[in-house]
């Protein structure tokens, strides 16, 4: 390899992530991809990469060294020049749960099923399908694209917009009211598969009577405990818990970036409103990425 990035040490989880793998759920492969797509896009665009290029998703402090050539590097959307042999640090996240570190040219790990990102639940993608550790080496692609300034700040305290359904009939009569008027917080047990929320209990009207069906990122699944689980990028492709609503595509990142204990409130919108909000939000990426539904 002509240029590469070396992991010197990791104080928390760190893995390769990109835009994900679309169109494979019928084969049992979840989309995966960046937990916070807007922050991945900001990091990549600031070093001249396409928004979806493979970069590092860091949940703690990471020490890195660049080898083989000089390059632009971005940490959290702030770009700086690093010389060949230069060492730099990704600090532990502060405002959100992750930071993204992108290098000019992107991480040139092999494509697996159309994506380079790590899918830990299937042990594929990234580097050997696993989280990274000290001593790991990641090849870099060729750079040269135009660098762009980061977009607007991602709101981490705004209401999370949802489209209600499809399983409203499987909940009690007051479930929607409880969802939209309740105060929830992010549970520490959340991960890339799903974010658990603490707050009012949502009672089911027909516990255990539903059939398994396809799941999507953002679905608000409610098990018998009444605790909401908002499905994340590594979600199962099928599920049997009833779904009270689905977080709109434009709010995936705003919700997923929140740290344990952060407040969450929901607001209902129509399908038409969700589509219009997405049309306004998509320029954050430089070009509208395909939606996984």
PDB file of C-alpha atoms in Angstrom:
ATOM      1  CA  UNK A   1       0.000   0.000   0.000  1.00  0.00           C
ATOM      2  CA  UNK A   2       1.206   3.524  -0.838  1.00  0.00           C
ATOM      3  CA  UNK A   3      -0.382   5.282   2.142  1.00  0.00           C
ATOM      4  CA  UNK A   4      -2.004   4.030   5.289  1.00  0.00           C
ATOM      5  CA  UNK A   5      -3.369   4.985   8.688  1.00  0.00           C
ATOM      6  CA  UNK A   6      -2.033   3.231  11.775  1.00  0.00           C
ATOM      7  CA  UNK A   7      -4.014   2.875  15.001  1.00  0.00           C
ATOM      8  CA  UNK A   8      -1.611   3.525  17.870  1.00  0.00           C
ATOM      9  CA  UNK A   9      -4.144   3.102  20.648  1.00  0.00           C
ATOM     10  CA  UNK A  10      -7.877   3.201  21.313  1.00  0.00           C
ATOM     11  CA  UNK A  11      -9.512   4.224  24.591  1.00  0.00           C
ATOM     12  CA  UNK A  12     -12.949   3.085  23.470  1.00  0.00           C
ATOM     13  CA  UNK A  13     -14.731   1.431  20.578  1.00  0.00           C
ATOM     14  CA  UNK A  14     -13.546   2.527  17.137  1.00  0.00           C
ATOM     15  CA  UNK A  15     -14.522   1.007  13.796  1.00  0.00           C
ATOM     16  CA  UNK A  16     -14.651   1.719  10.080  1.00  0.00           C
ATOM     17  CA  UNK A  17     -18.022   3.069   8.938  1.00  0.00           C
ATOM     18  CA  UNK A  18     -19.480   4.450   5.720  1.00  0.00           C
ATOM     19  CA  UNK A  19     -22.964   5.075   4.285  1.00  0.00           C
ATOM     20  CA  UNK A  20     -24.062   1.466   4.792  1.00  0.00           C
ATOM     21  CA  UNK A  21     -25.345  -1.342   2.589  1.00  0.00           C
ATOM     22  CA  UNK A  22     -28.691  -0.626   0.980  1.00  0.00           C
ATOM     23  CA  UNK A  23     -31.000  -3.155  -0.627  1.00  0.00           C
ATOM     24  CA  UNK A  24     -29.866  -6.338   1.138  1.00  0.00           C
ATOM     25  CA  UNK A  25     -32.408  -6.700   3.924  1.00  0.00           C
ATOM     26  CA  UNK A  26     -34.260  -9.391   1.992  1.00  0.00           C
ATOM     27  CA  UNK A  27     -31.076 -11.443   2.393  1.00  0.00           C
ATOM     28  CA  UNK A  28     -30.947 -10.824   6.150  1.00  0.00           C
ATOM     29  CA  UNK A  29     -28.266  -8.090   5.980  1.00  0.00           C
ATOM     30  CA  UNK A  30     -29.109  -4.897   7.915  1.00  0.00           C
ATOM     31  CA  UNK A  31     -28.048  -1.587   6.343  1.00  0.00           C
ATOM     32  CA  UNK A  32     -25.447  -0.685   8.974  1.00  0.00           C
ATOM     33  CA  UNK A  33     -23.523   2.482   8.202  1.00  0.00           C
ATOM     34  CA  UNK A  34     -22.716   5.542  10.297  1.00  0.00           C
ATOM     35  CA  UNK A  35     -24.582   5.968  13.570  1.00  0.00           C
ATOM     36  CA  UNK A  36     -24.748   9.726  12.834  1.00  0.00           C
ATOM     37  CA  UNK A  37     -24.744  10.136   9.020  1.00  0.00           C
ATOM     38  CA  UNK A  38     -24.561  13.958   9.181  1.00  0.00           C
ATOM     39  CA  UNK A  39     -21.293  13.852  11.133  1.00  0.00           C
ATOM     40  CA  UNK A  40     -19.790  11.289   8.765  1.00  0.00           C
ATOM     41  CA  UNK A  41     -20.741  13.581   5.863  1.00  0.00           C
ATOM     42  CA  UNK A  42     -19.220  16.647   7.547  1.00  0.00           C
ATOM     43  CA  UNK A  43     -15.932  14.854   8.252  1.00  0.00           C
ATOM     44  CA  UNK A  44     -15.629  13.528   4.704  1.00  0.00           C
ATOM     45  CA  UNK A  45     -16.623  16.687   2.867  1.00  0.00           C
ATOM     46  CA  UNK A  46     -14.116  18.773   4.857  1.00  0.00           C
ATOM     47  CA  UNK A  47     -11.208  16.698   3.435  1.00  0.00           C
ATOM     48  CA  UNK A  48     -12.529  16.447  -0.150  1.00  0.00           C
ATOM     49  CA  UNK A  49     -14.104  12.984   0.042  1.00  0.00           C
ATOM     50  CA  UNK A  50     -17.578  12.032  -1.097  1.00  0.00           C
ATOM     51  CA  UNK A  51     -19.897  12.151   1.907  1.00  0.00           C
ATOM     52  CA  UNK A  52     -20.241   8.358   2.047  1.00  0.00           C
ATOM     53  CA  UNK A  53     -16.517   7.458   2.091  1.00  0.00           C
ATOM     54  CA  UNK A  54     -15.261   5.065   4.762  1.00  0.00           C
ATOM     55  CA  UNK A  55     -13.979   6.830   7.892  1.00  0.00           C
ATOM     56  CA  UNK A  56     -13.483   6.069  11.585  1.00  0.00           C
ATOM     57  CA  UNK A  57     -16.430   6.084  14.000  1.00  0.00           C
ATOM     58  CA  UNK A  58     -14.888   6.714  17.418  1.00  0.00           C
ATOM     59  CA  UNK A  59     -16.596   6.230  20.786  1.00  0.00           C
ATOM     60  CA  UNK A  60     -13.532   7.149  22.820  1.00  0.00           C
ATOM     61  CA  UNK A  61     -10.044   8.674  22.520  1.00  0.00           C
ATOM     62  CA  UNK A  62      -8.037   7.297  19.586  1.00  0.00           C
ATOM     63  CA  UNK A  63      -4.370   7.859  18.681  1.00  0.00           C
ATOM     64  CA  UNK A  64      -3.428   7.608  15.000  1.00  0.00           C
ATOM     65  CA  UNK A  65      -0.409   7.985  12.729  1.00  0.00           C
ATOM     66  CA  UNK A  66      -0.398   8.793   9.006  1.00  0.00           C
ATOM     67  CA  UNK A  67       2.089   6.985   6.765  1.00  0.00           C
ATOM     68  CA  UNK A  68       3.139   7.267   3.114  1.00  0.00           C
ATOM     69  CA  UNK A  69       2.041  10.809   2.208  1.00  0.00           C
ATOM     70  CA  UNK A  70       0.780  14.117   3.538  1.00  0.00           C
ATOM     71  CA  UNK A  71      -3.008  14.408   3.736  1.00  0.00           C
ATOM     72  CA  UNK A  72      -5.908  16.442   4.996  1.00  0.00           C
ATOM     73  CA  UNK A  73      -7.477  14.929   8.101  1.00  0.00           C
ATOM     74  CA  UNK A  74     -10.779  15.815   9.740  1.00  0.00           C
ATOM     75  CA  UNK A  75     -11.771  15.225  13.348  1.00  0.00           C
ATOM     76  CA  UNK A  76     -15.392  16.079  14.027  1.00  0.00           C
ATOM     77  CA  UNK A  77     -15.611  18.119  10.829  1.00  0.00           C
ATOM     78  CA  UNK A  78     -12.561  20.291  11.619  1.00  0.00           C
ATOM     79  CA  UNK A  79      -9.894  19.734   8.943  1.00  0.00           C
ATOM     80  CA  UNK A  80      -6.120  20.092   9.342  1.00  0.00           C
ATOM     81  CA  UNK A  81      -3.020  19.039   7.406  1.00  0.00           C
ATOM     82  CA  UNK A  82      -0.925  16.103   8.638  1.00  0.00           C
ATOM     83  CA  UNK A  83       2.518  15.284   7.233  1.00  0.00           C
ATOM     84  CA  UNK A  84       3.636  11.750   6.412  1.00  0.00           C
ATOM     85  CA  UNK A  85       4.668  10.141   9.680  1.00  0.00           C
ATOM     86  CA  UNK A  86       2.597  12.628  11.650  1.00  0.00           C
ATOM     87  CA  UNK A  87       0.680  11.629  14.765  1.00  0.00           C
ATOM     88  CA  UNK A  88      -2.737  13.001  15.727  1.00  0.00           C
ATOM     89  CA  UNK A  89      -5.439  12.328  18.316  1.00  0.00           C
ATOM     90  CA  UNK A  90      -9.208  11.984  18.134  1.00  0.00           C
ATOM     91  CA  UNK A  91     -10.446  13.213  21.542  1.00  0.00           C
ATOM     92  CA  UNK A  92     -13.216  11.385  23.357  1.00  0.00           C
ATOM     93  CA  UNK A  93     -16.655  12.632  22.295  1.00  0.00           C
ATOM     94  CA  UNK A  94     -18.123  15.492  24.309  1.00  0.00           C
ATOM     95  CA  UNK A  95     -21.293  16.889  22.711  1.00  0.00           C
ATOM     96  CA  UNK A  96     -22.464  13.531  21.363  1.00  0.00           C
ATOM     97  CA  UNK A  97     -21.789   9.833  21.684  1.00  0.00           C
ATOM     98  CA  UNK A  98     -19.331   9.560  18.743  1.00  0.00           C
ATOM     99  CA  UNK A  99     -16.769  11.499  16.700  1.00  0.00           C
ATOM    100  CA  UNK A 100     -15.781  10.824  13.090  1.00  0.00           C
ATOM    101  CA  UNK A 101     -12.216  10.961  11.796  1.00  0.00           C
ATOM    102  CA  UNK A 102     -11.837  11.123   8.017  1.00  0.00           C
ATOM    103  CA  UNK A 103      -8.656  11.109   5.935  1.00  0.00           C
ATOM    104  CA  UNK A 104      -8.291  12.519   2.432  1.00  0.00           C
ATOM    105  CA  UNK A 105      -8.913   9.634   0.030  1.00  0.00           C
ATOM    106  CA  UNK A 106     -10.983   7.614   2.504  1.00  0.00           C
ATOM    107  CA  UNK A 107     -10.183   4.287   4.148  1.00  0.00           C
ATOM    108  CA  UNK A 108      -9.596   1.832   1.299  1.00  0.00           C
ATOM    109  CA  UNK A 109     -10.583  -1.362   3.097  1.00  0.00           C
ATOM    110  CA  UNK A 110     -12.167  -4.051   0.890  1.00  0.00           C
ATOM    111  CA  UNK A 111     -15.797  -3.725  -0.153  1.00  0.00           C
ATOM    112  CA  UNK A 112     -18.004  -6.501   1.244  1.00  0.00           C
ATOM    113  CA  UNK A 113     -21.559  -6.774  -0.103  1.00  0.00           C
ATOM    114  CA  UNK A 114     -21.287  -3.300  -1.556  1.00  0.00           C
ATOM    115  CA  UNK A 115     -19.975  -1.481   1.522  1.00  0.00           C
ATOM    116  CA  UNK A 116     -16.757  -0.919   3.468  1.00  0.00           C
ATOM    117  CA  UNK A 117     -18.310  -0.253   6.881  1.00  0.00           C
ATOM    118  CA  UNK A 118     -18.091  -2.635   9.819  1.00  0.00           C
ATOM    119  CA  UNK A 119     -21.185  -4.685  10.611  1.00  0.00           C
ATOM    120  CA  UNK A 120     -20.262  -6.165  14.014  1.00  0.00           C
ATOM    121  CA  UNK A 121     -23.449  -8.242  14.308  1.00  0.00           C
ATOM    122  CA  UNK A 122     -22.387 -10.180  11.177  1.00  0.00           C
ATOM    123  CA  UNK A 123     -18.600  -9.841  11.632  1.00  0.00           C
ATOM    124  CA  UNK A 124     -18.100  -8.429   8.147  1.00  0.00           C
ATOM    125  CA  UNK A 125     -16.745  -5.256   6.573  1.00  0.00           C
ATOM    126  CA  UNK A 126     -14.221  -2.782   7.926  1.00  0.00           C
ATOM    127  CA  UNK A 127     -11.115  -4.590   9.122  1.00  0.00           C
ATOM    128  CA  UNK A 128     -11.956  -8.283   9.548  1.00  0.00           C
ATOM    129  CA  UNK A 129     -15.471  -7.331  10.656  1.00  0.00           C
ATOM    130  CA  UNK A 130     -14.295  -6.173  14.103  1.00  0.00           C
ATOM    131  CA  UNK A 131     -13.579  -3.098  16.190  1.00  0.00           C
ATOM    132  CA  UNK A 132     -10.059  -1.720  15.825  1.00  0.00           C
ATOM    133  CA  UNK A 133      -7.144  -1.990  18.239  1.00  0.00           C
ATOM    134  CA  UNK A 134      -3.611  -0.708  18.577  1.00  0.00           C
ATOM    135  CA  UNK A 135      -1.349  -1.904  15.759  1.00  0.00           C
ATOM    136  CA  UNK A 136      -4.084  -2.107  13.123  1.00  0.00           C
ATOM    137  CA  UNK A 137      -3.256  -0.654   9.707  1.00  0.00           C
ATOM    138  CA  UNK A 138      -5.844   0.766   7.281  1.00  0.00           C
ATOM    139  CA  UNK A 139      -4.976   1.526   3.612  1.00  0.00           C
ATOM    140  CA  UNK A 140      -5.922   4.911   2.178  1.00  0.00           C
ATOM    141  CA  UNK A 141      -7.439   5.724  -1.203  1.00  0.00           C
ATOM    142  CA  UNK A 142      -6.352   8.493  -3.565  1.00  0.00           C
ATOM    143  CA  UNK A 143      -7.420  12.004  -2.579  1.00  0.00           C
ATOM    144  CA  UNK A 144      -7.808  15.200  -4.552  1.00  0.00           C
ATOM    145  CA  UNK A 145     -11.452  16.268  -4.229  1.00  0.00           C
ATOM    146  CA  UNK A 146     -12.606  19.790  -3.380  1.00  0.00           C
ATOM    147  CA  UNK A 147     -12.832  20.481   0.334  1.00  0.00           C
ATOM    148  CA  UNK A 148     -16.062  21.950   1.740  1.00  0.00           C
ATOM    149  CA  UNK A 149     -16.952  23.693   4.980  1.00  0.00           C
ATOM    150  CA  UNK A 150     -19.019  21.754   7.539  1.00  0.00           C
ATOM    151  CA  UNK A 151     -22.781  22.221   7.346  1.00  0.00           C
ATOM    152  CA  UNK A 152     -25.082  23.462  10.126  1.00  0.00           C
ATOM    153  CA  UNK A 153     -24.811  22.115  13.651  1.00  0.00           C
ATOM    154  CA  UNK A 154     -26.847  19.003  14.368  1.00  0.00           C
ATOM    155  CA  UNK A 155     -29.589  19.802  16.928  1.00  0.00           C
ATOM    156  CA  UNK A 156     -29.304  17.391  19.848  1.00  0.00           C
ATOM    157  CA  UNK A 157     -32.166  18.792  21.916  1.00  0.00           C
ATOM    158  CA  UNK A 158     -34.891  19.201  19.298  1.00  0.00           C
ATOM    159  CA  UNK A 159     -38.070  17.140  19.157  1.00  0.00           C
ATOM    160  CA  UNK A 160     -37.731  13.862  17.287  1.00  0.00           C
ATOM    161  CA  UNK A 161     -40.301  13.630  14.499  1.00  0.00           C
ATOM    162  CA  UNK A 162     -42.092  10.343  13.874  1.00  0.00           C
ATOM    163  CA  UNK A 163     -44.637   8.958  11.449  1.00  0.00           C
ATOM    164  CA  UNK A 164     -47.160   7.004  13.512  1.00  0.00           C
ATOM    165  CA  UNK A 165     -47.896   3.331  12.798  1.00  0.00           C
ATOM    166  CA  UNK A 166     -48.036   0.780  11.383  1.00  0.00           C
ATOM    167  CA  UNK A 167     -49.198  -1.204  14.447  1.00  0.00           C
ATOM    168  CA  UNK A 168     -51.442   1.321  16.214  1.00  0.00           C
ATOM    169  CA  UNK A 169     -54.135  -1.319  16.673  1.00  0.00           C
ATOM    170  CA  UNK A 170     -51.814  -3.411  18.844  1.00  0.00           C
ATOM    171  CA  UNK A 171     -51.570  -0.693  21.525  1.00  0.00           C
ATOM    172  CA  UNK A 172     -53.909   0.704  24.160  1.00  0.00           C
ATOM    173  CA  UNK A 173     -56.112   3.671  23.306  1.00  0.00           C
ATOM    174  CA  UNK A 174     -53.834   6.178  25.069  1.00  0.00           C
ATOM    175  CA  UNK A 175     -50.492   4.914  23.666  1.00  0.00           C
ATOM    176  CA  UNK A 176     -50.088   7.707  21.093  1.00  0.00           C
ATOM    177  CA  UNK A 177     -50.879  10.357  23.712  1.00  0.00           C
ATOM    178  CA  UNK A 178     -48.323   8.848  26.098  1.00  0.00           C
ATOM    179  CA  UNK A 179     -45.695   8.778  23.332  1.00  0.00           C
ATOM    180  CA  UNK A 180     -46.222  12.385  22.224  1.00  0.00           C
ATOM    181  CA  UNK A 181     -46.626  13.925  25.686  1.00  0.00           C
ATOM    182  CA  UNK A 182     -44.107  11.814  27.580  1.00  0.00           C
ATOM    183  CA  UNK A 183     -40.579  12.775  28.636  1.00  0.00           C
ATOM    184  CA  UNK A 184     -38.033  10.086  27.755  1.00  0.00           C
ATOM    185  CA  UNK A 185     -34.280   9.740  28.296  1.00  0.00           C
ATOM    186  CA  UNK A 186     -31.616   7.679  26.553  1.00  0.00           C
ATOM    187  CA  UNK A 187     -30.715   4.498  28.432  1.00  0.00           C
ATOM    188  CA  UNK A 188     -27.039   3.534  28.985  1.00  0.00           C
ATOM    189  CA  UNK A 189     -27.847   0.094  27.527  1.00  0.00           C
ATOM    190  CA  UNK A 190     -28.264   1.578  24.026  1.00  0.00           C
ATOM    191  CA  UNK A 191     -26.030   0.488  21.149  1.00  0.00           C
ATOM    192  CA  UNK A 192     -25.879   0.426  17.346  1.00  0.00           C
ATOM    193  CA  UNK A 193     -28.624  -2.218  17.190  1.00  0.00           C
ATOM    194  CA  UNK A 194     -31.108  -0.096  19.112  1.00  0.00           C
ATOM    195  CA  UNK A 195     -31.490   2.873  21.451  1.00  0.00           C
ATOM    196  CA  UNK A 196     -33.484   2.071  24.585  1.00  0.00           C
ATOM    197  CA  UNK A 197     -35.507   4.879  26.116  1.00  0.00           C
ATOM    198  CA  UNK A 198     -36.509   5.281  29.741  1.00  0.00           C
ATOM    199  CA  UNK A 199     -39.838   6.934  30.430  1.00  0.00           C
ATOM    200  CA  UNK A 200     -43.579   6.275  30.464  1.00  0.00           C
ATOM    201  CA  UNK A 201     -44.662   2.678  29.834  1.00  0.00           C
ATOM    202  CA  UNK A 202     -46.562   2.013  26.598  1.00  0.00           C
ATOM    203  CA  UNK A 203     -49.064  -0.774  27.198  1.00  0.00           C
ATOM    204  CA  UNK A 204     -49.834  -3.235  24.416  1.00  0.00           C
ATOM    205  CA  UNK A 205     -53.427  -4.253  23.690  1.00  0.00           C
ATOM    206  CA  UNK A 206     -52.623  -7.711  22.265  1.00  0.00           C
ATOM    207  CA  UNK A 207     -49.327  -8.904  23.697  1.00  0.00           C
ATOM    208  CA  UNK A 208     -47.779 -11.701  21.687  1.00  0.00           C
ATOM    209  CA  UNK A 209     -50.434 -11.947  18.959  1.00  0.00           C
ATOM    210  CA  UNK A 210     -48.532 -10.245  16.138  1.00  0.00           C
ATOM    211  CA  UNK A 211     -46.531 -11.875  13.379  1.00  0.00           C
ATOM    212  CA  UNK A 212     -42.892 -11.078  12.611  1.00  0.00           C
ATOM    213  CA  UNK A 213     -42.385  -8.522   9.854  1.00  0.00           C
ATOM    214  CA  UNK A 214     -39.660  -6.445   8.176  1.00  0.00           C
ATOM    215  CA  UNK A 215     -37.962  -3.792  10.331  1.00  0.00           C
ATOM    216  CA  UNK A 216     -36.339  -0.480   9.377  1.00  0.00           C
ATOM    217  CA  UNK A 217     -33.996   1.951  11.075  1.00  0.00           C
ATOM    218  CA  UNK A 218     -35.934   4.351  13.284  1.00  0.00           C
ATOM    219  CA  UNK A 219     -38.768   1.942  14.098  1.00  0.00           C
ATOM    220  CA  UNK A 220     -40.120   2.400  17.644  1.00  0.00           C
ATOM    221  CA  UNK A 221     -40.459  -1.197  18.776  1.00  0.00           C
ATOM    222  CA  UNK A 222     -42.249  -1.809  22.064  1.00  0.00           C
ATOM    223  CA  UNK A 223     -41.741  -5.177  23.820  1.00  0.00           C
ATOM    224  CA  UNK A 224     -44.011  -6.447  26.598  1.00  0.00           C
ATOM    225  CA  UNK A 225     -42.092  -4.337  29.148  1.00  0.00           C
ATOM    226  CA  UNK A 226     -43.515  -1.184  27.517  1.00  0.00           C
ATOM    227  CA  UNK A 227     -40.014   0.284  27.046  1.00  0.00           C
ATOM    228  CA  UNK A 228     -39.329   1.872  23.653  1.00  0.00           C
ATOM    229  CA  UNK A 229     -36.446   0.535  21.556  1.00  0.00           C
ATOM    230  CA  UNK A 230     -35.587   2.778  18.589  1.00  0.00           C
ATOM    231  CA  UNK A 231     -33.876   0.589  16.013  1.00  0.00           C
ATOM    232  CA  UNK A 232     -30.413   1.710  14.902  1.00  0.00           C
ATOM    233  CA  UNK A 233     -28.276   1.003  11.822  1.00  0.00           C
ATOM    234  CA  UNK A 234     -27.435  -2.587  12.836  1.00  0.00           C
ATOM    235  CA  UNK A 235     -31.065  -3.500  13.539  1.00  0.00           C
ATOM    236  CA  UNK A 236     -32.478  -6.978  12.859  1.00  0.00           C
ATOM    237  CA  UNK A 237     -34.146  -7.247   9.485  1.00  0.00           C
ATOM    238  CA  UNK A 238     -37.238  -8.956  10.976  1.00  0.00           C
ATOM    239  CA  UNK A 239     -39.040  -8.458  14.266  1.00  0.00           C
ATOM    240  CA  UNK A 240     -42.198  -9.381  16.119  1.00  0.00           C
ATOM    241  CA  UNK A 241     -42.610  -6.534  18.628  1.00  0.00           C
ATOM    242  CA  UNK A 242     -45.292  -4.012  17.599  1.00  0.00           C
ATOM    243  CA  UNK A 243     -44.127  -0.715  16.108  1.00  0.00           C
ATOM    244  CA  UNK A 244     -45.870   2.457  17.311  1.00  0.00           C
ATOM    245  CA  UNK A 245     -44.063   4.812  14.944  1.00  0.00           C
ATOM    246  CA  UNK A 246     -40.945   5.371  12.852  1.00  0.00           C
ATOM    247  CA  UNK A 247     -38.412   8.196  13.278  1.00  0.00           C
ATOM    248  CA  UNK A 248     -38.174  10.158  10.036  1.00  0.00           C
ATOM    249  CA  UNK A 249     -34.962   9.870   8.018  1.00  0.00           C
ATOM    250  CA  UNK A 250     -33.944  13.483   8.655  1.00  0.00           C
ATOM    251  CA  UNK A 251     -33.900  12.911  12.440  1.00  0.00           C
ATOM    252  CA  UNK A 252     -31.871   9.683  12.570  1.00  0.00           C
ATOM    253  CA  UNK A 253     -28.650  11.488  13.411  1.00  0.00           C
ATOM    254  CA  UNK A 254     -30.136  13.982  15.861  1.00  0.00           C
ATOM    255  CA  UNK A 255     -31.509  11.125  17.960  1.00  0.00           C
ATOM    256  CA  UNK A 256     -28.654   8.629  17.593  1.00  0.00           C
ATOM    257  CA  UNK A 257     -25.994  11.179  18.599  1.00  0.00           C
ATOM    258  CA  UNK A 258     -27.497  11.734  22.061  1.00  0.00           C
ATOM    259  CA  UNK A 259     -25.621  10.482  25.081  1.00  0.00           C
ATOM    260  CA  UNK A 260     -27.114   8.336  27.877  1.00  0.00           C
ATOM    261  CA  UNK A 261     -29.386  10.471  30.036  1.00  0.00           C
ATOM    262  CA  UNK A 262     -30.195  12.933  27.246  1.00  0.00           C
ATOM    263  CA  UNK A 263     -33.818  14.006  26.898  1.00  0.00           C
ATOM    264  CA  UNK A 264     -36.044  12.805  24.048  1.00  0.00           C
ATOM    265  CA  UNK A 265     -39.493  14.106  23.111  1.00  0.00           C
ATOM    266  CA  UNK A 266     -41.490  13.032  20.070  1.00  0.00           C
ATOM    267  CA  UNK A 267     -43.705  14.908  17.617  1.00  0.00           C
ATOM    268  CA  UNK A 268     -45.920  13.273  14.985  1.00  0.00           C
ATOM    269  CA  UNK A 269     -45.751  14.306  11.321  1.00  0.00           C
ATOM    270  CA  UNK A 270     -47.400  12.957   8.188  1.00  0.00           C
ATOM    271  CA  UNK A 271     -45.636  10.978   5.476  1.00  0.00           C
ATOM    272  CA  UNK A 272     -45.857  14.018   3.180  1.00  0.00           C
ATOM    273  CA  UNK A 273     -44.278  16.256   5.832  1.00  0.00           C
ATOM    274  CA  UNK A 274     -41.507  13.699   6.404  1.00  0.00           C
ATOM    275  CA  UNK A 275     -40.686  13.686   2.695  1.00  0.00           C
ATOM    276  CA  UNK A 276     -40.597  17.472   2.510  1.00  0.00           C
ATOM    277  CA  UNK A 277     -38.366  17.686   5.598  1.00  0.00           C
ATOM    278  CA  UNK A 278     -36.002  15.180   3.970  1.00  0.00           C
ATOM    279  CA  UNK A 279     -35.828  17.246   0.764  1.00  0.00           C
ATOM    280  CA  UNK A 280     -34.727  20.203   2.873  1.00  0.00           C
ATOM    281  CA  UNK A 281     -32.290  18.123   4.953  1.00  0.00           C
ATOM    282  CA  UNK A 282     -30.582  16.158   2.147  1.00  0.00           C
ATOM    283  CA  UNK A 283     -28.242  19.021   1.038  1.00  0.00           C
ATOM    284  CA  UNK A 284     -26.322  18.414   4.322  1.00  0.00           C
ATOM    285  CA  UNK A 285     -24.730  15.529   2.395  1.00  0.00           C
ATOM    286  CA  UNK A 286     -23.886  17.516  -0.739  1.00  0.00           C
ATOM    287  CA  UNK A 287     -26.266  15.323  -2.716  1.00  0.00           C
ATOM    288  CA  UNK A 288     -29.369  13.475  -1.617  1.00  0.00           C
ATOM    289  CA  UNK A 289     -28.362   9.951  -0.527  1.00  0.00           C
ATOM    290  CA  UNK A 290     -30.725   7.065  -1.161  1.00  0.00           C
ATOM    291  CA  UNK A 291     -33.118   6.310   1.681  1.00  0.00           C
ATOM    292  CA  UNK A 292     -33.390   2.788   3.046  1.00  0.00           C
ATOM    293  CA  UNK A 293     -37.058   3.332   3.826  1.00  0.00           C
TER     294      UNK A 293
END
